[in-house]
CSV table of C-alpha atoms in Angstrom, one decimal:
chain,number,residue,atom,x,y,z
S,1,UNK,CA,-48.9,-29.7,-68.7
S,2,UNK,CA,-49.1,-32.9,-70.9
S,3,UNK,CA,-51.2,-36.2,-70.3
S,4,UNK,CA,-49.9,-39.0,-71.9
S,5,UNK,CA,-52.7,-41.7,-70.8
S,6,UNK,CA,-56.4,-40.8,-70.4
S,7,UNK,CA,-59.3,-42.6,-71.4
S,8,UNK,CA,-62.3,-41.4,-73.3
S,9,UNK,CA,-65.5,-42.8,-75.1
S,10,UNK,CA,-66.2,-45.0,-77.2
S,11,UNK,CA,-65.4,-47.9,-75.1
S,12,UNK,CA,-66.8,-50.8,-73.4
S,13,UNK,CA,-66.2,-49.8,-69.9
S,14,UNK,CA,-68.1,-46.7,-68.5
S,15,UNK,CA,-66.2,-43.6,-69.2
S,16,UNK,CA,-66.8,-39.7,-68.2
S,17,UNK,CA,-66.5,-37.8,-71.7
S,18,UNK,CA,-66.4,-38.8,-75.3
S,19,UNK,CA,-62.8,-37.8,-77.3
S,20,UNK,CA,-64.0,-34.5,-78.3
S,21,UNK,CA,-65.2,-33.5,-75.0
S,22,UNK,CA,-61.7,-34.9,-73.0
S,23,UNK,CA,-59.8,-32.9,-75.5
S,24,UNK,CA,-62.0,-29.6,-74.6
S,25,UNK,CA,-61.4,-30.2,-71.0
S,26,UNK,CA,-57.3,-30.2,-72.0
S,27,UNK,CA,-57.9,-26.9,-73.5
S,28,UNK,CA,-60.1,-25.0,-71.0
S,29,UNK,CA,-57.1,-26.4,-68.3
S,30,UNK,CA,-54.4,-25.0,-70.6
S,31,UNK,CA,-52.5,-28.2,-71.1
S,32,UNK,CA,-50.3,-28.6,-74.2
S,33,UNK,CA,-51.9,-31.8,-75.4
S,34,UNK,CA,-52.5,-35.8,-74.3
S,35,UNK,CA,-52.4,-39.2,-75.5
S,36,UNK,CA,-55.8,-41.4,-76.0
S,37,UNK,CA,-55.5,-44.8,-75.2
S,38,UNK,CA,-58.2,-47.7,-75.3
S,39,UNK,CA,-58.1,-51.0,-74.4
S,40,UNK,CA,-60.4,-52.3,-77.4
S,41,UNK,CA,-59.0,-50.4,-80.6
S,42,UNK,CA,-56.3,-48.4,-81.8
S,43,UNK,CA,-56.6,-44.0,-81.4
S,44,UNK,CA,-54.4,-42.9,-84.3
S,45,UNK,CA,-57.5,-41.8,-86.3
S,46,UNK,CA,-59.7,-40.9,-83.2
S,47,UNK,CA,-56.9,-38.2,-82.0
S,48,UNK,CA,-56.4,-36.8,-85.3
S,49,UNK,CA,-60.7,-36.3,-84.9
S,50,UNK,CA,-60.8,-35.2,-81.6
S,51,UNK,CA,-58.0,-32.6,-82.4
S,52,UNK,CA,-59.2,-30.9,-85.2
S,53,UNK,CA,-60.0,-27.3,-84.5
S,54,UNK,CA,-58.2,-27.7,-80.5
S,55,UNK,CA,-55.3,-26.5,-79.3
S,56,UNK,CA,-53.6,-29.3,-77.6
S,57,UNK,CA,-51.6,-31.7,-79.4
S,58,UNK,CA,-53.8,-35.1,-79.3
S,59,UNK,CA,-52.1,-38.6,-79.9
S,60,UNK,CA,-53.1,-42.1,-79.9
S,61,UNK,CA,-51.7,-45.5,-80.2
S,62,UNK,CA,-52.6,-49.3,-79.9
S,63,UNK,CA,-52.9,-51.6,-76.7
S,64,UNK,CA,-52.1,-54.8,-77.8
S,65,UNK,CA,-55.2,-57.1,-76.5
S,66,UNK,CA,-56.9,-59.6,-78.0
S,67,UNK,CA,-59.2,-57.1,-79.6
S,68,UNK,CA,-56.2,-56.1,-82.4
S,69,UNK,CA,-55.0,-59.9,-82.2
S,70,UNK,CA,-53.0,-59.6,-79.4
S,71,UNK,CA,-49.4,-59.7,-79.9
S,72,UNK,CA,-49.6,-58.1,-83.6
S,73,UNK,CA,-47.3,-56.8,-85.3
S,74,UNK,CA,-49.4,-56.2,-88.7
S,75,UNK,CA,-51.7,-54.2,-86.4
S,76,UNK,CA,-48.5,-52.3,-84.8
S,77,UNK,CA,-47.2,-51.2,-88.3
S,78,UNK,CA,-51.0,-50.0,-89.5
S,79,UNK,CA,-51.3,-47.9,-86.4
S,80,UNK,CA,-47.8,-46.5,-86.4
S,81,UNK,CA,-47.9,-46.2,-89.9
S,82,UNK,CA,-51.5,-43.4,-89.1
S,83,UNK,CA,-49.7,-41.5,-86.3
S,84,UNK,CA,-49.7,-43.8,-83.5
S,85,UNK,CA,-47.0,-42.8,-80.6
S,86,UNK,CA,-47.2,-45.0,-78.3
S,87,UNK,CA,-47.7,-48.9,-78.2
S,88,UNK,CA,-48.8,-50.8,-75.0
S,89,UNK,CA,-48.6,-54.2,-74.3
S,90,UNK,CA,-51.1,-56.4,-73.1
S,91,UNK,CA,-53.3,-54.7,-70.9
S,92,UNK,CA,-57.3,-56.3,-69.3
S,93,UNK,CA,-56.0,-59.5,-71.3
S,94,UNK,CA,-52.8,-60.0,-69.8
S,95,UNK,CA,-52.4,-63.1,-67.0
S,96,UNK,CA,-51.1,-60.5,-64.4
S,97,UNK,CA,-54.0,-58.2,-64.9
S,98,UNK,CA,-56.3,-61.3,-64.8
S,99,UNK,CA,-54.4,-63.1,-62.0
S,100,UNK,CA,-55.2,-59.3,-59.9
S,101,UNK,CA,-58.5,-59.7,-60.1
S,102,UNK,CA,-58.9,-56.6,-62.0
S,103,UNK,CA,-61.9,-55.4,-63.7
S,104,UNK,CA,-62.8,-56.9,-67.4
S,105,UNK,CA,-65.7,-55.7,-69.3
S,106,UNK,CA,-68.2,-58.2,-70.8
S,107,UNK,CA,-66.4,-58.7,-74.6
S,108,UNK,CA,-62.9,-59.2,-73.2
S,109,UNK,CA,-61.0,-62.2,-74.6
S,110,UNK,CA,-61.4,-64.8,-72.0
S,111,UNK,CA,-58.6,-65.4,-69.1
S,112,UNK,CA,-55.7,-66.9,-70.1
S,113,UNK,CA,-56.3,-65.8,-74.1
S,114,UNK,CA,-52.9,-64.0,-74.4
S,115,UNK,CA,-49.4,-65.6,-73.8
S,116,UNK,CA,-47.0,-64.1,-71.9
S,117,UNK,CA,-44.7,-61.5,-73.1
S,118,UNK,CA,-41.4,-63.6,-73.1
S,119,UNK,CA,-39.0,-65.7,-75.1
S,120,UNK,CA,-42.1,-68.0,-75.9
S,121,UNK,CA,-43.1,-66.0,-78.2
S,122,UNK,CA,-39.7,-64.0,-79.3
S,123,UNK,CA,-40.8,-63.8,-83.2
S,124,UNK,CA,-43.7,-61.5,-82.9
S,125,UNK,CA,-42.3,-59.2,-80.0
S,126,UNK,CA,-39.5,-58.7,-81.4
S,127,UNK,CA,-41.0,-57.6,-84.6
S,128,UNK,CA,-42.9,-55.4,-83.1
S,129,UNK,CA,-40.0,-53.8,-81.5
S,130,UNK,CA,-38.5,-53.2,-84.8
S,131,UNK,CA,-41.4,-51.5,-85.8
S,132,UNK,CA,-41.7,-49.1,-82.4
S,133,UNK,CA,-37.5,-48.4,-83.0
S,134,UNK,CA,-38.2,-47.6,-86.7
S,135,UNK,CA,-41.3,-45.5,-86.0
S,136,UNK,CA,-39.0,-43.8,-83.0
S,137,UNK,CA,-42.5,-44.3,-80.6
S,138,UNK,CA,-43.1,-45.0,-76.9
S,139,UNK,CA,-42.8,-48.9,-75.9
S,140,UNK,CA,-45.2,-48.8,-72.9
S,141,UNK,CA,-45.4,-51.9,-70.6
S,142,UNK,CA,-48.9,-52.4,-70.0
S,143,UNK,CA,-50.4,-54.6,-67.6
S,144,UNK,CA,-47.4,-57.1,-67.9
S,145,UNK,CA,-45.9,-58.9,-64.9
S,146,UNK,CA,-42.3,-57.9,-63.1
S,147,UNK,CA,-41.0,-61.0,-64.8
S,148,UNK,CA,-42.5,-60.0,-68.2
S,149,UNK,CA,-41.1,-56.6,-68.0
S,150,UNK,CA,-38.0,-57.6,-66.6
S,151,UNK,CA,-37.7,-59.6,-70.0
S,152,UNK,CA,-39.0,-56.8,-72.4
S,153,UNK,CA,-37.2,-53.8,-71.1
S,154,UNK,CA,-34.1,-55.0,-71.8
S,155,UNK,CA,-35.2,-56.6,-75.4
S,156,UNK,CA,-37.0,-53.4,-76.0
S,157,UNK,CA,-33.5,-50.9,-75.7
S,158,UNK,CA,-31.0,-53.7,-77.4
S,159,UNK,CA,-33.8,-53.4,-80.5
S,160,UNK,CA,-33.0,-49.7,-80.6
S,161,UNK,CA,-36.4,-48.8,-79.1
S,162,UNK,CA,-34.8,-45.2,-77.4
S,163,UNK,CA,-38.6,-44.7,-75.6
S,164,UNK,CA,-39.7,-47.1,-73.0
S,165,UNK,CA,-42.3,-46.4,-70.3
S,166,UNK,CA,-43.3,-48.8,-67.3
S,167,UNK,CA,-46.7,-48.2,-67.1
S,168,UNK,CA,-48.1,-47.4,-63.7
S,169,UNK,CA,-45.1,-49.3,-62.3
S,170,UNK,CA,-46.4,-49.4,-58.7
S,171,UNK,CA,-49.7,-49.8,-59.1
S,172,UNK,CA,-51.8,-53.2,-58.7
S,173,UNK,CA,-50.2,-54.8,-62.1
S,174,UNK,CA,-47.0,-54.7,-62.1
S,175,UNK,CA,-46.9,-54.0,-58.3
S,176,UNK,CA,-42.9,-53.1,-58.6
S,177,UNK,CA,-41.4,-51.5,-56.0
S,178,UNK,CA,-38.9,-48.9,-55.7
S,179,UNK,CA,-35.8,-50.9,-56.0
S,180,UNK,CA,-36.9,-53.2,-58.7
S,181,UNK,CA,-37.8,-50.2,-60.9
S,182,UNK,CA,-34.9,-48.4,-60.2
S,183,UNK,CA,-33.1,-51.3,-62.3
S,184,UNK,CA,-34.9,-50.8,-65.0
S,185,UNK,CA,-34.5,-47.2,-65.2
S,186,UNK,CA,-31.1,-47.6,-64.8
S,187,UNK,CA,-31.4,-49.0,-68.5
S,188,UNK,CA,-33.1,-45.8,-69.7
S,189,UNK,CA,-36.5,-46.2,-69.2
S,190,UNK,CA,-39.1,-44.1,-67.7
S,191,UNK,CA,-41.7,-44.7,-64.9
S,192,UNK,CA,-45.0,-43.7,-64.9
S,193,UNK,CA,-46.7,-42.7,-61.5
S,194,UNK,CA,-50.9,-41.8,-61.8
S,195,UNK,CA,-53.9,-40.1,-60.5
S,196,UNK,CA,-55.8,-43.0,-60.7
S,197,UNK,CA,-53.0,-44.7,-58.6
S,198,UNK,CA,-54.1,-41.4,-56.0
S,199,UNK,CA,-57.7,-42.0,-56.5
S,200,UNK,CA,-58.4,-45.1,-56.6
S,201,UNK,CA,-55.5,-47.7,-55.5
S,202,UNK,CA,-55.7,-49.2,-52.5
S,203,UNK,CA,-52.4,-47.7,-50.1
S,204,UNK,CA,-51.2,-45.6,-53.1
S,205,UNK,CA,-51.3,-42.5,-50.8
S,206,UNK,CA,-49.8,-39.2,-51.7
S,207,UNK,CA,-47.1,-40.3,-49.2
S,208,UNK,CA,-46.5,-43.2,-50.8
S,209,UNK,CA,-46.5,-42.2,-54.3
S,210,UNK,CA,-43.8,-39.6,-53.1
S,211,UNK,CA,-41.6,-41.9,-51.4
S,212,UNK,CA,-41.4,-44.3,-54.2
S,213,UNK,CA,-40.7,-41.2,-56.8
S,214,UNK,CA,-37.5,-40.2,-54.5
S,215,UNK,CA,-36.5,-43.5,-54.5
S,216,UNK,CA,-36.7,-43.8,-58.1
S,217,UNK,CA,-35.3,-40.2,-59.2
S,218,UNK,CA,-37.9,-37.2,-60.3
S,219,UNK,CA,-35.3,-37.3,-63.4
S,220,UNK,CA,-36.9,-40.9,-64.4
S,221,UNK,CA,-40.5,-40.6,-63.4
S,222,UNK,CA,-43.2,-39.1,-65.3
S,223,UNK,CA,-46.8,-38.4,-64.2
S,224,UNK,CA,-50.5,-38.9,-65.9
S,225,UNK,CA,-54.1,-39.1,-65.1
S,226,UNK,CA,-54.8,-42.3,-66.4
S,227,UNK,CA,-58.2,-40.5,-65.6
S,228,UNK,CA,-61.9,-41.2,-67.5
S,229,UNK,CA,-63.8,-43.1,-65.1
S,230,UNK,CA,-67.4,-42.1,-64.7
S,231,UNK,CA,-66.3,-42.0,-60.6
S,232,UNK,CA,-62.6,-40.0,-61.3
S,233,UNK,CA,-62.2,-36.2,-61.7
S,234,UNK,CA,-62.2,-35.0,-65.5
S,235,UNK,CA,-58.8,-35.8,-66.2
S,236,UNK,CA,-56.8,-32.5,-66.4
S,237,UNK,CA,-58.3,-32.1,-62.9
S,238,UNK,CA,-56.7,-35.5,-61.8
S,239,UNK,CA,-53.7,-35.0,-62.8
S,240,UNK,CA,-53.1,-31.5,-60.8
S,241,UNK,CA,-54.7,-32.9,-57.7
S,242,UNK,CA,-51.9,-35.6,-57.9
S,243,UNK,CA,-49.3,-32.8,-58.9
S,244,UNK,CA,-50.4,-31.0,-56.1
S,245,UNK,CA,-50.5,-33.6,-53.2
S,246,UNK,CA,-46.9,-34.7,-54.4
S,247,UNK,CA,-46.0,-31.0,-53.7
S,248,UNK,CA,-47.5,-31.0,-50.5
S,249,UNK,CA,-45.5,-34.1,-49.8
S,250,UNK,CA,-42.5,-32.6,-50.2
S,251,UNK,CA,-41.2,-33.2,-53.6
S,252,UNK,CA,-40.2,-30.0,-55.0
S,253,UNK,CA,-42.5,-28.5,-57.1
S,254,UNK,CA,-40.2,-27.7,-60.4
S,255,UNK,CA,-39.5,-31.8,-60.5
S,256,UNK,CA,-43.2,-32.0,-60.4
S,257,UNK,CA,-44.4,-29.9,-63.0
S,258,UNK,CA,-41.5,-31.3,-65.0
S,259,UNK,CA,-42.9,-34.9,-64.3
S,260,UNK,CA,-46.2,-33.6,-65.8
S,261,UNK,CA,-45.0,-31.3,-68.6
S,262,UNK,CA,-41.2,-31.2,-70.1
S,263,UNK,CA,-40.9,-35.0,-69.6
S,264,UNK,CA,-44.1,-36.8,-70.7
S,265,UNK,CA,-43.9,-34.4,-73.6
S,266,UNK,CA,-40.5,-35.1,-74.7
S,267,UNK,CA,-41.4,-39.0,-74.6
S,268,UNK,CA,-44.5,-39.0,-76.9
S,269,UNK,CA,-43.1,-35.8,-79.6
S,270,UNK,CA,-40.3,-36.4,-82.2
């Protein structure tokens, strides 16, 4: 299996393991590798680290809040230019995320510091897209809005970006449903379903997350922990309890483990 979103210390909200000891719970579970993401500083160097003597692949990338300047292309091309694989927008400083309600450590840039992700600010994004196409890495959605996505999907594959994923799509932020991300992978992106969506989300039953992956296609879904939380499994553990309840819901299990494995694999490796 492959994780491609957990979340490991350092970081300024609580988490349950440090890079090193994330990566050694990837290895004990037998999984093929993950992806580190922070919401405060880019993972490029801390994979490479946390890798080092391990036998799972480890990559990083760059969330683009205020902490890197926001909407930054000079900090895209460093971290892309160090290994980075995937590139998220906007995340705990993003209006949708603070319009939710959702959780924003002490630190955070203050509401309202990031613009939205639209034509208002074309130059930058699309410079950054640039750089994601000519690095060949993972455009990842973030916490944007439907209407922010809806504007940088499309952007994102007419710049030659051949990787987008909508992160968490029906979680809290963005809150899509079924229909309106079935759109957008009609374009050729993927969706991202989580066991932090099974955990922790309010509604986001197994029998929900199930429903909205048939209505989507297995074929354009891919699963992750988005684990880390002092208050979540360790996240290899997640992310087979979610594998496992979608099984039990009636998905059939070779889409599943191809959710978890084949297709979040393929996204992140060259």
């Amino acid at each position: 299996m492959f994780d491609l979103h957990v979340h490991s210390s350092p970081c300024l909200l609580p988490r349950l393991a440090d890079d090193a000891e994330t990566v050694a719970f990837y290895e004990a579970a037998g999984f093929r590798g993950c992806v580190l993401k922070s919401h405060f500083e880019p993972t490029a160097g801390r994979a490479r680290a946390a890798r080092a003597g391990r036998r799972p692949a480890v990559y990083g990338g760059i969330v683009l809040n205020s902490a890197v300047g926001g909407l930054n292309p000079d900090a895209v091309e460093a971290s892309l230019a160090l290994g980075a694989r995937v590139v998220w927008m906007p995340t705990i400083d993003s209006h949708a995320h603070v319009d939710a309600g959702l959780p924003r450590p002490h630190g955070a840039a203050p509401v309202g510091a990031l613009p939205p992700v639209t034509s208002a600010n074309e130059t930058a994004v699309r410079r950054i897209l640039d750089l994601v196409s000519a690095a060949d890495a993972v455009l990842a959605t973030g916490h944007l809005s439907p209407a922010e996505i809806g504007w940088l999907v499309p952007a994102a594959l007419q710049a030659g970006v051949r990787r987008v994923l909508i992160t968490h799509a029906s979680f809290t932020v963005p809150a899509l449903d079924a229909s309106a991300t079935r759109s957008l992978v009609a374009l050729g992106a993927k969706a991202e379903v989580t066991a932090f969506q099974l955990l922790h989300q309010e509604g986001a039953s197994g029998a929900r997350l199930a429903a909205f992956i048939r209505a989507v296609g297995p074929e354009h879904c891919v699963l992750s922990s988005d684990a880390g939380q002092p208050d979540s499994p360790p996240a290899p553990e997640a992310l087979l309890r979610l594998a496992e309840t979608l099984v039990s819901e009636g998905l059939e299990r070779g889409d599943v483990e191809a959710m978890a494995s084949e297709l979040p694999e393929a996204l992140v490796t060259v």
